[in-house]
Short mmCIF file of N, CA and C in Angstrom, two decimals:
data_model
loop_
_atom_site.label_atom_id
_atom_site.label_comp_id
_atom_site.label_asym_id
_atom_site.label_seq_id
_atom_site.Cartn_x
_atom_site.Cartn_y
_atom_site.Cartn_z
N UNK H 1 7.95 0.22 7.70
CA UNK H 1 7.58 -1.08 7.17
C UNK H 1 6.52 -1.72 8.05
N UNK H 2 5.72 -2.58 7.45
CA UNK H 2 4.63 -3.21 8.14
C UNK H 2 4.89 -4.70 8.21
N UNK H 3 4.49 -5.35 9.31
CA UNK H 3 4.69 -6.80 9.40
C UNK H 3 3.98 -7.52 8.26
N UNK H 4 4.64 -8.50 7.66
CA UNK H 4 4.06 -9.19 6.52
C UNK H 4 2.84 -10.03 6.90
N UNK H 5 2.66 -10.34 8.19
CA UNK H 5 1.51 -11.14 8.60
C UNK H 5 0.37 -10.28 9.14
N UNK H 6 0.54 -8.96 9.13
CA UNK H 6 -0.49 -8.04 9.61
C UNK H 6 -1.61 -7.93 8.59
N UNK H 7 -2.87 -7.96 9.04
CA UNK H 7 -4.00 -7.82 8.13
C UNK H 7 -5.14 -7.09 8.83
N UNK H 8 -5.24 -5.79 8.58
CA UNK H 8 -6.32 -4.98 9.13
C UNK H 8 -7.55 -5.08 8.24
N UNK H 9 -8.70 -4.64 8.76
CA UNK H 9 -9.90 -4.58 7.94
C UNK H 9 -9.70 -3.55 6.83
N UNK H 10 -9.34 -2.32 7.21
CA UNK H 10 -9.04 -1.24 6.27
C UNK H 10 -7.72 -0.63 6.69
N UNK H 11 -6.84 -0.38 5.74
CA UNK H 11 -5.54 0.22 6.00
C UNK H 11 -5.49 1.56 5.28
N UNK H 12 -5.29 2.65 6.03
CA UNK H 12 -5.18 3.99 5.47
C UNK H 12 -3.82 4.54 5.86
N UNK H 13 -3.00 4.86 4.86
CA UNK H 13 -1.67 5.39 5.13
C UNK H 13 -1.60 6.85 4.74
N UNK H 14 -1.10 7.68 5.64
CA UNK H 14 -0.83 9.09 5.37
C UNK H 14 0.53 9.42 5.96
N UNK H 15 1.19 10.41 5.38
CA UNK H 15 2.47 10.89 5.90
C UNK H 15 3.50 9.76 6.02
N UNK H 16 3.60 8.93 4.97
CA UNK H 16 4.52 7.79 4.97
C UNK H 16 5.34 7.78 3.69
N UNK H 17 6.53 7.20 3.76
CA UNK H 17 7.31 6.87 2.58
C UNK H 17 7.44 5.36 2.52
N UNK H 18 6.96 4.77 1.42
CA UNK H 18 6.98 3.32 1.25
C UNK H 18 8.14 2.96 0.35
N UNK H 19 9.24 2.53 0.92
CA UNK H 19 10.44 2.24 0.13
C UNK H 19 10.77 0.76 0.22
N UNK H 20 11.72 0.34 -0.61
CA UNK H 20 12.14 -1.06 -0.60
C UNK H 20 11.05 -1.95 -1.15
N UNK H 21 10.99 -3.18 -0.64
CA UNK H 21 9.97 -4.15 -1.02
C UNK H 21 9.04 -4.34 0.15
N UNK H 22 7.74 -4.11 -0.07
CA UNK H 22 6.75 -4.24 0.99
C UNK H 22 5.48 -4.87 0.45
N UNK H 23 4.82 -5.67 1.29
CA UNK H 23 3.50 -6.20 1.00
C UNK H 23 2.57 -5.65 2.06
N UNK H 24 1.57 -4.87 1.62
CA UNK H 24 0.58 -4.30 2.53
C UNK H 24 -0.71 -5.08 2.37
N UNK H 25 -1.33 -5.46 3.50
CA UNK H 25 -2.51 -6.33 3.46
C UNK H 25 -3.66 -5.73 4.24
N UNK H 26 -4.86 -5.88 3.70
CA UNK H 26 -6.09 -5.52 4.40
C UNK H 26 -7.21 -6.40 3.86
N UNK H 27 -8.13 -6.78 4.71
CA UNK H 27 -9.19 -7.67 4.25
C UNK H 27 -10.21 -6.94 3.38
N UNK H 28 -10.33 -5.61 3.53
CA UNK H 28 -11.30 -4.86 2.74
C UNK H 28 -10.63 -3.87 1.77
N UNK H 29 -9.94 -2.84 2.30
CA UNK H 29 -9.38 -1.81 1.41
C UNK H 29 -8.06 -1.26 1.94
N UNK H 30 -7.27 -0.75 0.98
CA UNK H 30 -6.03 -0.04 1.29
C UNK H 30 -6.11 1.31 0.60
N UNK H 31 -5.84 2.38 1.36
CA UNK H 31 -5.82 3.73 0.81
C UNK H 31 -4.46 4.34 1.05
N UNK H 32 -3.83 4.81 -0.02
CA UNK H 32 -2.59 5.57 0.08
C UNK H 32 -3.00 7.03 -0.04
N UNK H 33 -2.87 7.76 1.08
CA UNK H 33 -3.42 9.10 1.17
C UNK H 33 -2.39 10.21 1.12
N UNK H 34 -2.79 11.34 1.67
CA UNK H 34 -2.00 12.57 1.62
C UNK H 34 -0.60 12.36 2.19
N UNK H 35 0.37 12.91 1.47
CA UNK H 35 1.77 12.87 1.88
C UNK H 35 2.33 11.46 1.98
N UNK H 36 1.76 10.53 1.25
CA UNK H 36 2.32 9.18 1.14
C UNK H 36 3.07 9.12 -0.17
N UNK H 37 4.33 8.69 -0.11
CA UNK H 37 5.22 8.71 -1.26
C UNK H 37 5.80 7.33 -1.52
N UNK H 38 5.87 6.96 -2.80
CA UNK H 38 6.61 5.78 -3.22
C UNK H 38 7.80 6.28 -4.02
N UNK H 39 9.03 6.12 -3.50
CA UNK H 39 10.20 6.62 -4.21
C UNK H 39 10.63 5.68 -5.34
N UNK H 40 11.46 6.20 -6.19
CA UNK H 40 12.00 5.42 -7.30
C UNK H 40 12.66 4.14 -6.79
N UNK H 41 12.42 3.04 -7.48
CA UNK H 41 13.03 1.76 -7.12
C UNK H 41 12.24 0.92 -6.15
N UNK H 42 11.16 1.46 -5.58
CA UNK H 42 10.35 0.71 -4.62
C UNK H 42 9.55 -0.38 -5.32
N UNK H 43 9.22 -1.43 -4.57
CA UNK H 43 8.40 -2.53 -5.06
C UNK H 43 7.31 -2.78 -4.03
N UNK H 44 6.12 -2.25 -4.28
CA UNK H 44 5.03 -2.26 -3.31
C UNK H 44 3.88 -3.12 -3.83
N UNK H 45 3.43 -4.07 -3.02
CA UNK H 45 2.28 -4.90 -3.39
C UNK H 45 1.15 -4.61 -2.42
N UNK H 46 -0.03 -4.31 -2.96
CA UNK H 46 -1.23 -4.05 -2.15
C UNK H 46 -2.15 -5.25 -2.29
N UNK H 47 -2.46 -5.90 -1.17
CA UNK H 47 -3.35 -7.07 -1.18
C UNK H 47 -4.62 -6.72 -0.42
N UNK H 48 -5.70 -6.48 -1.16
CA UNK H 48 -7.00 -6.16 -0.57
C UNK H 48 -8.07 -6.27 -1.64
N UNK H 49 -9.32 -6.18 -1.22
CA UNK H 49 -10.41 -6.21 -2.20
C UNK H 49 -10.36 -4.97 -3.08
N UNK H 50 -10.06 -3.81 -2.48
CA UNK H 50 -9.94 -2.56 -3.25
C UNK H 50 -8.72 -1.78 -2.79
N UNK H 51 -8.16 -1.01 -3.72
CA UNK H 51 -7.03 -0.13 -3.43
C UNK H 51 -7.35 1.24 -3.98
N UNK H 52 -6.93 2.27 -3.25
CA UNK H 52 -7.28 3.63 -3.64
C UNK H 52 -6.07 4.54 -3.46
N UNK H 53 -5.87 5.45 -4.42
CA UNK H 53 -4.83 6.47 -4.34
C UNK H 53 -5.53 7.81 -4.19
N UNK H 54 -5.40 8.43 -3.03
CA UNK H 54 -6.07 9.70 -2.75
C UNK H 54 -5.23 10.89 -3.18
N UNK H 55 -5.86 12.07 -3.29
CA UNK H 55 -5.09 13.29 -3.57
C UNK H 55 -3.99 13.48 -2.52
N UNK H 56 -2.83 13.88 -2.99
CA UNK H 56 -1.69 14.04 -2.10
C UNK H 56 -0.73 12.87 -2.13
N UNK H 57 -1.16 11.74 -2.72
CA UNK H 57 -0.26 10.60 -2.93
C UNK H 57 0.73 10.99 -4.02
N UNK H 58 1.99 10.58 -3.85
CA UNK H 58 3.01 10.92 -4.84
C UNK H 58 3.89 9.72 -5.15
N UNK H 59 4.24 9.59 -6.41
CA UNK H 59 5.18 8.56 -6.86
C UNK H 59 6.34 9.26 -7.53
N UNK H 60 7.55 8.80 -7.24
CA UNK H 60 8.75 9.42 -7.77
C UNK H 60 9.51 8.44 -8.65
N UNK H 61 9.80 8.83 -9.87
CA UNK H 61 10.62 8.00 -10.75
C UNK H 61 9.94 6.69 -11.10
N UNK H 62 10.75 5.66 -11.28
CA UNK H 62 10.26 4.34 -11.69
C UNK H 62 10.13 3.44 -10.48
N UNK H 63 8.96 2.83 -10.32
CA UNK H 63 8.71 1.92 -9.21
C UNK H 63 7.71 0.88 -9.68
N UNK H 64 7.51 -0.16 -8.88
CA UNK H 64 6.52 -1.20 -9.19
C UNK H 64 5.48 -1.22 -8.08
N UNK H 65 4.21 -1.12 -8.46
CA UNK H 65 3.13 -1.26 -7.50
C UNK H 65 2.14 -2.25 -8.08
N UNK H 66 1.83 -3.30 -7.34
CA UNK H 66 0.90 -4.32 -7.76
C UNK H 66 -0.28 -4.34 -6.80
N UNK H 67 -1.48 -4.38 -7.34
CA UNK H 67 -2.67 -4.50 -6.52
C UNK H 67 -3.38 -5.80 -6.88
N UNK H 68 -3.58 -6.65 -5.89
CA UNK H 68 -4.24 -7.93 -6.12
C UNK H 68 -5.45 -8.08 -5.20
N UNK H 69 -6.49 -8.71 -5.71
CA UNK H 69 -7.72 -8.91 -4.93
C UNK H 69 -7.67 -10.20 -4.14
N UNK H 70 -6.57 -10.40 -3.43
CA UNK H 70 -6.40 -11.57 -2.58
C UNK H 70 -6.02 -11.05 -1.19
N UNK H 71 -7.01 -10.61 -0.41
CA UNK H 71 -6.68 -10.02 0.87
C UNK H 71 -6.07 -11.02 1.85
N UNK H 72 -5.14 -10.53 2.61
CA UNK H 72 -4.58 -11.23 3.77
C UNK H 72 -3.84 -12.52 3.48
N UNK H 73 -3.41 -12.76 2.26
CA UNK H 73 -2.61 -13.94 1.98
C UNK H 73 -1.14 -13.57 1.88
#
């Protein structure tokens, strides 16, 4: 999990499992990369100008992912 007040310029996640409820923030972009998984039941919000899902990203079952163009709020 990431601190809710953390805000990097660019956030790139690899080799992670994003479970539960999380808000990820970056002032420019968020990339969910290789071996990053969102399991069933997760509620993930991406707050950045752009969001990207790279090859190797995996989603399992039913989950909620929201991407908003309101960085760092």
